[in-house]
Amino acid sequence: MAELAVLSASVKAIVHGPLDKVISLVNKEFSLIYGFKKDLEKLRGSLVMIQAFLRDAERRPVGEEAVKLWLQKLEGVAYDADDVLDEMNYKILQHKVKLQKKVESKEAYEFGHQFHIRDVDAYSAAGAVFSHSIARSRETDSVSVDPNVLGRDNDKSDLVKTLMRSRDEVVSVIPIVGMGGLGKTTLARLIYNDERIKNYFDARIWVCVSENFDVTKLFAMMLESLTQSHVEVQGREAIVKNLQKAIGVGRYLLILDDVWNDKADKWGDFKRSMEGINTTKGNSIVVTTRSEQVASIVATLPQHFLRKLSEEDCLSILKARAFPGGEAPRELDTIGKKIAAKCQGLPLAANLVGGILRNKGKSEWMLILNEGLSQVNGDENGSSILQILKLSFDHLPTPAAKKCFAYWSIFNKDFNLKKEQVVQLWMAEGFLYSNQGSDVMEKTGIKIFHLLLQNC
Ligand SMILES: Nc1ncnc2c1ncn2[C@@H]1O[C@H](COP(=O)(O)OP(=O)(O)O)[C@@H](O)[C@H]1O
Ligand SMILES: [Mg+2]
């Protein structure tokens, strides 16, 4: 236990250094020039989150090997971040004179990219611990059932009409834009499964794109979605030919969920092939994205900006989550409204808070409102949802569940693990220790796995 506290303190010290550096770098005009102010801000977010976790680990020291391991991993992450930042500072000095004159944009681009800020593990570790559910780690599918989707009737009917009317181009592209947790994927799924859409399009394809926009891989995923069988590793030409066969000559609807690629040339490359694969007019692509920049690159039709839900809708989501299958007591109405207001129109926030309050009484609702949510104020950067995610992490019922969640989140976003594999790993790490044998451990693990999914 003492060792754990020492380790936690040492990670804390390590995090402090890079955090200061990030802050100073963010403030430097330099980062603006090279366009990675946003990246640095994200990194700062990750480091702040690591700090929050360390505070949590200190508050509830669980003297187990597993926590130590987790802290060690965070330590490694913090060091990685520190190295990158040191290198950046050094390079800034080195280039200062040059920068004051004029730097050609190509050089600037290469300069900015040699640091691979995006690759710093702090992203996938601490960042993903929170962004996990609002974000990129969860692979989506087209069939998942969204119970009680509220307040999206108009969005759905507008989009369905637009998709069925666009026959001027071979491929029309309509982006659904909005911040994480607003319900873009849910809306896309409503459209995809709408009966009119099913009748109108001869083929429907769902691809969860996430951060990795690799054109050949996208074609392979489309082919897999259409044929529902595994696509062997092949060159682009072979995959595209097979895709052409699978799509046929009828109209298709392609949903590209969660697109982050903001490189116009990559998108152009993808779209040109799509236009050649099937030359029938009236094909459509729906792109969901958080980024207006991405949306403006891909759009051929007006963008669909998703609005926040009303407070009443948030309250309904909250109640449905908190009292599954039952009625919420009337005495929670007033306080429920105040909590719903804190969800700021984000269905994900309402879901998370509702999960925390599952089957809880008035005193717990008061506590969450007055303490847990007191810092949550309106902003457009998604930081309030991070606070709500942290809150829901804090409220995971057992230390084992917390450790499992944290450990799971350490995996890179693109790392696909099956439920059984995750549980095996948790067992190997000793999170699920039980003296009743591995069967019991496995069952507990599976319960925790489902619990975590519920809480995300
Ligand atoms: N209109 C809605 N009514 C009720 N719940 C919703 C609604 N839209 C989304 N949700 C829920 O909110 C969460 C986040 O939605 P999601 O579609 O994944 O958001 P995004 O894709 O914008 O990040 C999911 O749990 C989803 O079921
Ligand atoms: Mg989504």
Tab-separated table of C-alpha atoms and ligand atoms in Angstrom:
chain	number	residue	atom	x	y	z
A	1	MET	CA	0.000	0.000	0.000
A	2	ALA	CA	2.775	2.402	0.936
A	3	GLU	CA	4.539	1.478	-2.246
A	4	LEU	CA	1.399	2.275	-4.138
A	5	ALA	CA	1.147	5.715	-2.586
A	6	VAL	CA	4.765	6.406	-3.506
A	7	LEU	CA	4.165	5.303	-7.063
A	8	SER	CA	1.034	7.384	-7.312
A	9	ALA	CA	2.920	10.416	-5.986
A	10	SER	CA	5.705	9.867	-8.474
A	11	VAL	CA	3.296	9.652	-11.402
A	12	LYS	CA	1.658	12.794	-10.150
A	13	ALA	CA	4.966	14.609	-10.169
A	14	ILE	CA	5.652	13.349	-13.654
A	15	VAL	CA	2.284	14.497	-14.907
A	16	HIS	CA	2.798	17.968	-13.509
A	17	GLY	CA	5.846	18.610	-15.664
A	18	PRO	CA	4.261	17.873	-19.018
A	19	LEU	CA	1.095	19.618	-18.000
A	20	ASP	CA	2.966	22.883	-17.436
A	21	LYS	CA	4.773	22.407	-20.704
A	22	VAL	CA	1.590	21.790	-22.615
A	23	ILE	CA	0.028	24.882	-21.121
A	24	SER	CA	2.973	26.992	-22.097
A	25	LEU	CA	3.058	25.483	-25.581
A	26	VAL	CA	-0.634	26.023	-26.076
A	27	ASN	CA	-0.112	29.650	-25.259
A	28	LYS	CA	2.681	30.076	-27.728
A	29	GLU	CA	1.752	31.590	-30.983
A	30	PHE	CA	3.824	28.844	-32.511
A	31	SER	CA	1.231	26.207	-31.943
A	32	LEU	CA	-1.280	28.333	-33.801
A	33	ILE	CA	1.016	28.661	-36.766
A	34	TYR	CA	1.336	24.942	-37.061
A	35	GLY	CA	-2.253	24.218	-36.400
A	36	PHE	CA	-1.755	21.849	-33.558
A	37	LYS	CA	-3.106	23.999	-30.806
A	38	LYS	CA	-6.100	21.680	-30.761
A	39	ASP	CA	-3.881	18.623	-30.419
A	40	LEU	CA	-2.016	20.198	-27.553
A	41	GLU	CA	-5.235	21.085	-25.878
A	42	LYS	CA	-6.339	17.499	-26.172
A	43	LEU	CA	-3.056	16.382	-24.679
A	44	ARG	CA	-3.558	18.804	-21.833
A	45	GLY	CA	-7.022	17.301	-21.363
A	46	SER	CA	-5.507	13.829	-21.154
A	47	LEU	CA	-2.950	14.900	-18.594
A	48	VAL	CA	-5.558	16.639	-16.478
A	49	MET	CA	-7.552	13.433	-16.598
A	50	ILE	CA	-4.553	11.379	-15.507
A	51	GLN	CA	-4.268	13.712	-12.548
A	52	ALA	CA	-7.927	13.236	-11.740
A	53	PHE	CA	-7.450	9.483	-11.818
A	54	LEU	CA	-4.455	9.659	-9.599
A	55	ARG	CA	-6.409	11.637	-7.065
A	56	ASP	CA	-9.008	8.934	-7.259
A	57	ALA	CA	-6.451	6.157	-6.836
A	58	GLU	CA	-5.109	7.949	-3.789
A	59	ARG	CA	-8.490	8.429	-2.263
A	60	ARG	CA	-9.262	4.789	-2.547
A	61	PRO	CA	-5.981	2.990	-2.410
A	62	VAL	CA	-6.597	-0.620	-3.214
A	63	GLY	CA	-3.406	-2.364	-2.275
A	64	GLU	CA	-3.271	-4.697	-5.180
A	65	GLU	CA	-0.775	-5.499	-7.806
A	66	ALA	CA	-3.253	-4.580	-10.493
A	67	VAL	CA	-3.576	-0.953	-9.449
A	68	LYS	CA	0.174	-0.723	-9.263
A	69	LEU	CA	0.425	-2.014	-12.783
A	70	TRP	CA	-2.120	0.461	-13.966
A	71	LEU	CA	-0.259	3.320	-12.334
A	72	GLN	CA	2.947	2.086	-13.916
A	73	LYS	CA	1.290	2.199	-17.295
A	74	LEU	CA	0.138	5.735	-16.644
A	75	GLU	CA	3.656	6.584	-15.595
A	76	GLY	CA	4.939	5.336	-18.943
A	77	VAL	CA	2.299	7.359	-20.696
A	78	ALA	CA	3.215	10.507	-18.818
A	79	TYR	CA	6.869	9.984	-19.710
A	80	ASP	CA	5.971	9.583	-23.368
A	81	ALA	CA	4.058	12.827	-23.298
A	82	ASP	CA	6.933	14.519	-21.531
A	83	ASP	CA	9.430	13.317	-24.137
A	84	VAL	CA	7.358	14.635	-26.984
A	85	LEU	CA	6.906	17.978	-25.300
A	86	ASP	CA	10.607	18.279	-24.513
A	87	GLU	CA	11.437	17.525	-28.077
A	88	MET	CA	8.965	20.123	-29.254
A	89	ASN	CA	10.407	22.782	-27.007
A	90	TYR	CA	13.868	21.972	-28.250
A	91	LYS	CA	12.821	22.111	-31.868
A	92	ILE	CA	11.018	25.354	-31.301
A	93	LEU	CA	14.222	26.912	-30.047
A	94	GLN	CA	16.157	25.418	-32.902
A	95	HIS	CA	13.772	26.795	-35.469
A	96	LYS	CA	13.088	30.094	-33.816
A	97	VAL	CA	15.293	32.195	-36.049
A	98	LYS	CA	13.923	30.524	-39.117
A	99	LEU	CA	10.406	30.938	-37.911
A	100	GLN	CA	10.803	34.622	-37.459
A	101	LYS	CA	11.615	34.908	-41.103
A	102	LYS	CA	9.440	32.877	-43.346
A	103	VAL	CA	8.897	29.191	-43.348
A	104	GLU	CA	7.508	27.469	-46.346
A	105	SER	CA	4.263	25.787	-45.624
A	106	LYS	CA	5.473	22.332	-46.669
A	107	GLU	CA	8.327	22.536	-44.230
A	108	ALA	CA	5.997	23.776	-41.548
A	109	TYR	CA	3.688	20.890	-42.191
A	110	GLU	CA	6.467	18.335	-41.934
A	111	PHE	CA	7.816	20.029	-38.876
A	112	GLY	CA	4.499	19.882	-37.142
A	113	HIS	CA	4.012	16.282	-38.013
A	114	GLN	CA	7.327	14.863	-36.983
A	115	PHE	CA	6.212	14.872	-33.368
A	116	HIS	CA	3.316	12.539	-33.905
A	117	ILE	CA	1.352	14.172	-31.164
A	118	ARG	CA	-1.524	12.003	-32.150
A	119	ASP	CA	0.533	8.926	-31.369
A	120	VAL	CA	1.338	9.863	-27.828
A	121	ASP	CA	-0.059	7.112	-25.776
A	122	ALA	CA	-1.548	9.556	-23.335
A	123	TYR	CA	-4.322	9.848	-25.831
A	124	SER	CA	-5.244	6.241	-25.921
A	125	ALA	CA	-4.714	5.710	-22.230
A	126	ALA	CA	-5.982	8.516	-20.073
A	127	GLY	CA	-7.894	10.189	-22.855
A	128	ALA	CA	-9.730	7.060	-23.759
A	129	VAL	CA	-10.565	6.356	-20.149
A	130	PHE	CA	-13.106	9.114	-20.526
A	131	SER	CA	-13.683	9.611	-24.162
A	132	HIS	CA	-14.286	5.886	-24.423
A	133	SER	CA	-18.022	6.149	-24.512
A	134	ILE	CA	-18.589	9.472	-26.156
A	135	ALA	CA	-16.123	8.612	-28.643
A	136	ARG	CA	-14.198	6.696	-30.853
A	137	SER	CA	-13.500	3.471	-29.161
A	138	ARG	CA	-16.880	1.922	-29.627
A	139	GLU	CA	-17.487	0.253	-32.877
A	140	THR	CA	-21.054	0.891	-33.953
A	141	ASP	CA	-23.372	-1.300	-35.994
A	142	SER	CA	-26.582	-0.846	-37.909
A	143	VAL	CA	-28.858	-3.189	-35.974
A	144	SER	CA	-28.350	-2.189	-32.359
A	145	VAL	CA	-31.725	-1.277	-30.846
A	146	ASP	CA	-32.080	2.283	-29.576
A	147	PRO	CA	-34.872	2.228	-27.061
A	148	ASN	CA	-37.100	5.314	-26.962
A	149	VAL	CA	-35.347	7.698	-29.249
A	150	LEU	CA	-36.813	11.087	-28.388
A	151	GLY	CA	-37.088	14.368	-30.216
A	152	ARG	CA	-35.675	13.254	-33.548
A	153	ASP	CA	-38.827	12.754	-35.632
A	154	ASN	CA	-38.281	15.871	-37.713
A	155	ASP	CA	-34.602	15.173	-38.254
A	156	LYS	CA	-35.447	11.695	-39.406
A	157	SER	CA	-38.209	12.629	-41.801
A	158	ASP	CA	-36.209	15.543	-43.268
A	159	LEU	CA	-33.232	13.323	-43.912
A	160	VAL	CA	-35.247	10.445	-45.327
A	161	LYS	CA	-36.973	12.829	-47.745
A	162	THR	CA	-33.693	14.407	-48.801
A	163	LEU	CA	-32.080	11.028	-49.412
A	164	MET	CA	-34.984	9.831	-51.523
A	165	ARG	CA	-35.063	13.023	-53.555
A	166	SER	CA	-31.405	13.327	-54.462
A	167	ARG	CA	-31.152	11.901	-57.923
A	168	ASP	CA	-29.052	14.523	-59.695
A	169	GLU	CA	-25.671	13.086	-58.840
A	170	VAL	CA	-24.188	9.606	-58.898
A	171	VAL	CA	-23.192	10.024	-55.266
A	172	SER	CA	-24.774	12.622	-52.953
A	173	VAL	CA	-23.200	13.135	-49.579
A	174	ILE	CA	-25.020	14.497	-46.561
A	175	PRO	CA	-23.201	14.999	-43.278
A	176	ILE	CA	-24.874	14.817	-39.873
A	177	VAL	CA	-22.845	17.139	-37.665
A	178	GLY	CA	-22.803	17.591	-33.913
A	179	MET	CA	-20.713	17.123	-30.792
A	180	GLY	CA	-20.028	13.725	-29.225
A	181	GLY	CA	-22.988	12.225	-27.399
A	182	LEU	CA	-25.592	14.277	-29.240
A	183	GLY	CA	-27.091	11.275	-31.001
A	184	LYS	CA	-25.613	11.292	-34.510
A	185	THR	CA	-25.069	7.544	-34.678
A	186	THR	CA	-28.525	6.928	-33.256
A	187	LEU	CA	-30.124	9.157	-35.878
A	188	ALA	CA	-28.117	7.527	-38.666
A	189	ARG	CA	-29.341	4.139	-37.462
A	190	LEU	CA	-32.957	5.345	-37.436
A	191	ILE	CA	-32.583	6.374	-41.046
A	192	TYR	CA	-30.779	3.203	-42.056
A	193	ASN	CA	-33.555	1.052	-40.611
A	194	ASP	CA	-36.461	3.143	-41.849
A	195	GLU	CA	-38.833	1.101	-44.021
A	196	ARG	CA	-38.994	3.736	-46.780
A	197	ILE	CA	-35.205	3.720	-46.972
A	198	LYS	CA	-35.113	-0.069	-47.072
A	199	ASN	CA	-37.519	-0.060	-49.995
A	200	TYR	CA	-35.924	2.787	-51.863
A	201	PHE	CA	-32.305	1.639	-51.801
A	202	ASP	CA	-31.273	-1.698	-53.273
A	203	ALA	CA	-28.263	-2.005	-51.013
A	204	ARG	CA	-27.496	-0.506	-47.612
A	205	ILE	CA	-24.030	-0.506	-46.121
A	206	TRP	CA	-22.938	0.525	-42.627
A	207	VAL	CA	-19.286	1.221	-41.855
A	208	CYS	CA	-17.946	2.496	-38.554
A	209	VAL	CA	-14.991	4.564	-39.716
A	210	SER	CA	-13.588	6.197	-36.597
A	211	GLU	CA	-10.153	7.758	-36.794
A	212	ASN	CA	-8.515	5.465	-39.243
A	213	PHE	CA	-9.547	6.582	-42.715
A	214	ASP	CA	-7.706	4.104	-44.884
A	215	VAL	CA	-9.378	3.971	-48.281
A	216	THR	CA	-8.593	0.319	-49.093
A	217	LYS	CA	-9.654	-0.719	-45.596
A	218	LEU	CA	-12.901	1.180	-46.046
A	219	PHE	CA	-13.663	-0.716	-49.236
A	220	ALA	CA	-12.883	-3.971	-47.455
A	221	MET	CA	-15.222	-3.043	-44.599
A	222	MET	CA	-17.966	-2.154	-47.074
A	223	LEU	CA	-17.509	-5.470	-48.794
A	224	GLU	CA	-17.666	-7.267	-45.463
A	225	SER	CA	-20.827	-5.405	-44.512
A	226	LEU	CA	-22.466	-6.383	-47.815
A	227	THR	CA	-21.383	-9.989	-48.049
A	228	GLN	CA	-21.284	-10.575	-44.314
A	229	SER	CA	-18.164	-12.586	-44.663
A	230	HIS	CA	-14.573	-11.943	-43.852
A	231	VAL	CA	-12.572	-10.239	-46.576
A	232	GLU	CA	-9.088	-11.637	-47.066
A	233	VAL	CA	-6.213	-9.211	-47.328
A	234	GLN	CA	-6.034	-8.196	-50.981
A	235	GLY	CA	-4.943	-5.245	-53.024
A	236	ARG	CA	-7.264	-2.321	-53.625
A	237	GLU	CA	-8.046	-3.317	-57.220
A	238	ALA	CA	-9.304	-6.773	-56.249
A	239	ILE	CA	-11.348	-5.450	-53.342
A	240	VAL	CA	-12.940	-2.720	-55.460
A	241	LYS	CA	-13.864	-5.220	-58.194
A	242	ASN	CA	-15.497	-7.484	-55.636
A	243	LEU	CA	-17.284	-4.534	-54.110
A	244	GLN	CA	-18.549	-3.553	-57.535
A	245	LYS	CA	-20.007	-7.037	-57.965
A	246	ALA	CA	-21.574	-7.010	-54.511
A	247	ILE	CA	-23.171	-3.571	-54.918
A	248	GLY	CA	-24.507	-4.292	-58.384
A	249	VAL	CA	-26.186	-1.632	-60.479
A	250	GLY	CA	-28.990	-0.660	-58.092
A	251	ARG	CA	-28.999	2.366	-55.786
A	252	TYR	CA	-27.066	2.141	-52.560
A	253	LEU	CA	-27.027	3.987	-49.254
A	254	LEU	CA	-23.731	4.054	-47.416
A	255	ILE	CA	-23.480	5.215	-43.808
A	256	LEU	CA	-19.994	6.251	-42.766
A	257	ASP	CA	-20.269	6.597	-39.027
A	258	ASP	CA	-17.886	8.787	-37.062
A	259	VAL	CA	-15.565	10.224	-39.673
A	260	TRP	CA	-12.557	12.236	-38.516
A	261	ASN	CA	-10.583	12.454	-41.746
A	262	ASP	CA	-10.084	16.083	-42.712
A	263	LYS	CA	-7.782	15.462	-45.652
A	264	ALA	CA	-9.684	16.518	-48.750
A	265	ASP	CA	-7.415	14.496	-51.061
A	266	LYS	CA	-8.069	11.245	-49.202
A	267	TRP	CA	-11.795	11.885	-49.289
A	268	GLY	CA	-11.559	12.750	-52.997
A	269	ASP	CA	-9.714	9.512	-53.671
A	270	PHE	CA	-12.414	7.529	-51.886
A	271	LYS	CA	-15.298	9.361	-53.549
A	272	ARG	CA	-13.914	9.013	-57.054
A	273	SER	CA	-13.757	5.250	-56.676
A	274	MET	CA	-17.295	5.222	-55.285
A	275	GLU	CA	-18.471	7.123	-58.333
A	276	GLY	CA	-16.898	4.511	-60.574
A	277	ILE	CA	-18.054	1.438	-58.673
A	278	ASN	CA	-21.652	2.140	-59.552
A	279	THR	CA	-22.668	4.868	-61.971
A	280	THR	CA	-26.403	4.863	-61.255
A	281	LYS	CA	-27.704	8.287	-60.220
A	282	GLY	CA	-29.204	8.602	-56.773
A	283	ASN	CA	-26.682	6.799	-54.581
A	284	SER	CA	-26.230	8.429	-51.174
A	285	ILE	CA	-23.624	8.590	-48.468
A	286	VAL	CA	-24.490	9.782	-44.962
A	287	VAL	CA	-21.433	10.826	-42.958
A	288	THR	CA	-21.662	11.372	-39.213
A	289	THR	CA	-18.980	13.596	-37.788
A	290	ARG	CA	-18.201	15.952	-34.956
A	291	SER	CA	-16.153	18.179	-37.153
A	292	GLU	CA	-17.625	20.944	-39.243
A	293	GLN	CA	-14.446	20.922	-41.261
A	294	VAL	CA	-14.917	17.261	-42.171
A	295	ALA	CA	-18.556	17.994	-42.960
A	296	SER	CA	-17.687	20.828	-45.301
A	297	ILE	CA	-15.153	18.666	-47.150
A	298	VAL	CA	-17.570	15.823	-47.823
A	299	ALA	CA	-20.909	17.606	-48.267
A	300	THR	CA	-22.601	17.784	-51.642
A	301	LEU	CA	-25.979	18.484	-50.017
A	302	PRO	CA	-26.735	20.914	-47.164
A	303	GLN	CA	-25.270	19.736	-43.874
A	304	HIS	CA	-27.626	18.484	-41.208
A	305	PHE	CA	-26.705	20.160	-37.923
A	306	LEU	CA	-28.122	18.120	-35.089
A	307	ARG	CA	-29.723	20.172	-32.329
A	308	LYS	CA	-29.615	19.521	-28.625
A	309	LEU	CA	-32.572	17.738	-27.077
A	310	SER	CA	-35.063	19.660	-24.964
A	311	GLU	CA	-34.850	19.517	-21.169
A	312	GLU	CA	-38.088	17.516	-21.124
A	313	ASP	CA	-36.566	14.889	-23.396
A	314	CYS	CA	-33.423	14.744	-21.257
A	315	LEU	CA	-35.619	14.285	-18.192
A	316	SER	CA	-37.479	11.421	-19.853
A	317	ILE	CA	-34.194	9.702	-20.764
A	318	LEU	CA	-32.925	10.241	-17.235
A	319	LYS	CA	-36.036	8.737	-15.670
A	320	ALA	CA	-36.163	5.816	-18.087
A	321	ARG	CA	-32.535	4.980	-17.255
A	322	ALA	CA	-32.917	5.493	-13.531
A	323	PHE	CA	-36.098	3.439	-13.226
A	324	PRO	CA	-35.977	0.863	-15.991
A	325	GLY	CA	-39.374	-0.599	-16.630
A	326	GLY	CA	-41.035	1.487	-13.897
A	327	GLU	CA	-42.354	4.932	-13.077
A	328	ALA	CA	-40.130	7.516	-11.409
A	329	PRO	CA	-41.607	8.767	-8.110
A	330	ARG	CA	-43.324	12.167	-8.457
A	331	GLU	CA	-41.247	13.616	-5.638
A	332	LEU	CA	-38.234	13.523	-7.961
A	333	ASP	CA	-39.841	15.789	-10.554
A	334	THR	CA	-38.415	19.125	-9.403
A	335	ILE	CA	-34.929	17.890	-8.729
A	336	GLY	CA	-35.072	15.753	-11.876
A	337	LYS	CA	-35.663	18.885	-13.952
A	338	LYS	CA	-32.616	20.547	-12.454
A	339	ILE	CA	-30.475	17.510	-13.148
A	340	ALA	CA	-31.858	17.290	-16.687
A	341	ALA	CA	-30.834	20.912	-17.247
A	342	LYS	CA	-27.268	19.936	-16.380
A	343	CYS	CA	-27.339	17.404	-19.202
A	344	GLN	CA	-27.408	20.319	-21.619
A	345	GLY	CA	-29.454	18.613	-24.242
A	346	LEU	CA	-27.018	15.744	-24.642
A	347	PRO	CA	-28.724	12.348	-24.590
A	348	LEU	CA	-25.464	10.658	-23.660
A	349	ALA	CA	-25.186	12.828	-20.541
A	350	ALA	CA	-28.782	12.031	-19.586
A	351	ASN	CA	-28.061	8.337	-20.054
A	352	LEU	CA	-24.932	8.432	-17.947
A	353	VAL	CA	-26.473	10.385	-15.096
A	354	GLY	CA	-29.561	8.175	-15.242
A	355	GLY	CA	-27.259	5.156	-14.958
A	356	ILE	CA	-25.642	6.567	-11.836
A	357	LEU	CA	-29.063	7.188	-10.294
A	358	ARG	CA	-30.460	3.777	-11.097
A	359	ASN	CA	-32.985	2.874	-8.414
A	360	LYS	CA	-31.646	5.573	-6.099
A	361	GLY	CA	-33.754	7.753	-3.801
A	362	LYS	CA	-34.173	11.490	-3.400
A	363	SER	CA	-31.141	11.985	-1.163
A	364	GLU	CA	-28.827	10.500	-3.795
A	365	TRP	CA	-30.440	12.641	-6.496
A	366	MET	CA	-29.801	15.721	-4.332
A	367	LEU	CA	-26.208	14.685	-3.779
A	368	ILE	CA	-25.544	14.216	-7.460
A	369	LEU	CA	-27.107	17.577	-8.286
A	370	ASN	CA	-25.413	19.563	-5.543
A	371	GLU	CA	-22.033	17.912	-5.520
A	372	GLY	CA	-21.422	15.707	-8.517
A	373	LEU	CA	-22.865	18.075	-11.088
A	374	SER	CA	-22.085	21.383	-9.408
A	375	GLN	CA	-19.144	22.109	-11.708
A	376	VAL	CA	-20.966	21.218	-14.885
A	377	ASN	CA	-21.685	24.340	-16.857
A	378	GLY	CA	-22.617	24.871	-20.457
A	379	ASP	CA	-19.784	24.787	-22.909
A	380	GLU	CA	-19.288	23.702	-26.438
A	381	ASN	CA	-16.078	21.746	-25.950
A	382	GLY	CA	-17.530	18.670	-24.422
A	383	SER	CA	-15.770	19.193	-21.102
A	384	SER	CA	-19.038	18.915	-19.203
A	385	ILE	CA	-19.601	15.503	-20.646
A	386	LEU	CA	-16.114	14.518	-19.534
A	387	GLN	CA	-17.031	15.626	-16.033
A	388	ILE	CA	-20.160	13.535	-16.195
A	389	LEU	CA	-18.140	10.581	-17.439
A	390	LYS	CA	-15.722	11.027	-14.551
A	391	LEU	CA	-18.700	11.124	-12.226
A	392	SER	CA	-20.026	7.904	-13.610
A	393	PHE	CA	-16.588	6.332	-13.258
A	394	ASP	CA	-16.515	7.438	-9.627
A	395	HIS	CA	-19.867	5.813	-9.126
A	396	LEU	CA	-19.031	2.422	-10.523
A	397	PRO	CA	-20.156	0.150	-7.732
A	398	THR	CA	-17.041	-1.823	-6.952
A	399	PRO	CA	-13.299	-1.223	-7.036
A	400	ALA	CA	-13.060	-4.264	-9.328
A	401	ALA	CA	-15.415	-2.640	-11.832
A	402	LYS	CA	-13.389	0.557	-11.698
A	403	LYS	CA	-10.154	-1.232	-12.302
A	404	CYS	CA	-11.633	-3.239	-15.127
A	405	PHE	CA	-12.897	-0.062	-16.751
A	406	ALA	CA	-9.613	1.745	-16.384
A	407	TYR	CA	-7.686	-1.233	-17.703
A	408	TRP	CA	-10.000	-1.728	-20.624
A	409	SER	CA	-9.674	1.925	-21.525
A	410	ILE	CA	-5.918	1.650	-21.677
A	411	PHE	CA	-6.215	-0.370	-24.826
A	412	ASN	CA	-5.847	1.589	-27.952
A	413	LYS	CA	-9.137	2.713	-29.444
A	414	ASP	CA	-8.625	0.627	-32.530
A	415	PHE	CA	-7.864	-2.450	-30.523
A	416	ASN	CA	-10.829	-4.720	-30.888
A	417	LEU	CA	-11.237	-7.168	-28.070
A	418	LYS	CA	-13.992	-9.664	-27.652
A	419	LYS	CA	-15.878	-9.881	-24.374
A	420	GLU	CA	-14.272	-13.203	-23.469
A	421	GLN	CA	-10.790	-11.888	-24.179
A	422	VAL	CA	-11.367	-8.839	-22.034
A	423	VAL	CA	-12.574	-10.974	-19.156
A	424	GLN	CA	-9.584	-13.324	-19.531
A	425	LEU	CA	-7.259	-10.341	-19.361
A	426	TRP	CA	-8.960	-8.991	-16.271
A	427	MET	CA	-8.566	-12.393	-14.695
A	428	ALA	CA	-4.907	-12.532	-15.641
A	429	GLU	CA	-4.392	-9.120	-14.062
A	430	GLY	CA	-5.988	-10.353	-10.867
A	431	PHE	CA	-8.891	-7.897	-10.905
A	432	LEU	CA	-11.453	-10.599	-10.462
A	433	TYR	CA	-9.824	-12.588	-7.749
A	434	SER	CA	-12.119	-15.168	-6.214
A	435	ASN	CA	-11.384	-18.199	-4.116
A	436	GLN	CA	-14.328	-19.964	-5.708
A	437	GLY	CA	-12.504	-20.766	-8.891
A	438	SER	CA	-12.263	-19.488	-12.404
A	439	ASP	CA	-15.906	-20.126	-13.343
A	440	VAL	CA	-17.079	-17.660	-10.720
A	441	MET	CA	-14.403	-15.193	-11.768
A	442	GLU	CA	-15.496	-15.432	-15.358
A	443	LYS	CA	-19.135	-14.905	-14.458
A	444	THR	CA	-18.244	-11.854	-12.355
A	445	GLY	CA	-16.141	-10.577	-15.225
A	446	ILE	CA	-18.982	-10.928	-17.680
A	447	LYS	CA	-21.329	-9.146	-15.255
A	448	ILE	CA	-18.845	-6.291	-14.949
A	449	PHE	CA	-18.431	-6.180	-18.707
A	450	HIS	CA	-22.176	-5.677	-19.141
A	451	LEU	CA	-22.276	-3.206	-16.309
A	452	LEU	CA	-19.587	-1.144	-17.966
A	453	LEU	CA	-21.436	-1.186	-21.250
A	454	GLN	CA	-24.559	-0.017	-19.436
A	455	ASN	CA	-22.630	2.784	-17.842
A	456	CYS	CA	-21.139	4.017	-21.051
B	1	LIG	N1	-32.848	11.096	-29.412
B	1	LIG	C1	-32.429	10.290	-28.439
B	1	LIG	N2	-33.244	9.882	-27.451
B	1	LIG	C2	-32.808	9.064	-26.478
B	1	LIG	N3	-31.542	8.611	-26.383
B	1	LIG	C3	-30.667	8.970	-27.337
B	1	LIG	C4	-31.055	9.831	-28.408
B	1	LIG	N4	-29.985	10.030	-29.204
B	1	LIG	C5	-28.977	9.337	-28.655
B	1	LIG	N5	-29.365	8.702	-27.541
B	1	LIG	C6	-28.513	7.896	-26.668
B	1	LIG	O1	-27.387	8.728	-26.333
B	1	LIG	C7	-26.166	8.023	-26.428
B	1	LIG	C8	-25.239	8.691	-27.407
B	1	LIG	O2	-25.783	8.651	-28.702
B	1	LIG	P1	-24.904	8.470	-30.009
B	1	LIG	O3	-25.848	8.326	-31.143
B	1	LIG	O4	-23.901	7.399	-29.820
B	1	LIG	O5	-24.173	9.892	-30.062
B	1	LIG	P2	-23.038	10.399	-31.054
B	1	LIG	O6	-22.977	9.440	-32.194
B	1	LIG	O7	-23.489	11.771	-31.467
B	1	LIG	O8	-21.782	10.461	-30.245
B	1	LIG	C9	-26.533	6.613	-26.805
B	1	LIG	O9	-26.585	5.865	-25.601
B	1	LIG	C10	-27.926	6.714	-27.406
B	1	LIG	O10	-28.685	5.545	-27.192
B	2	MG	MG	-21.380	8.249	-32.856
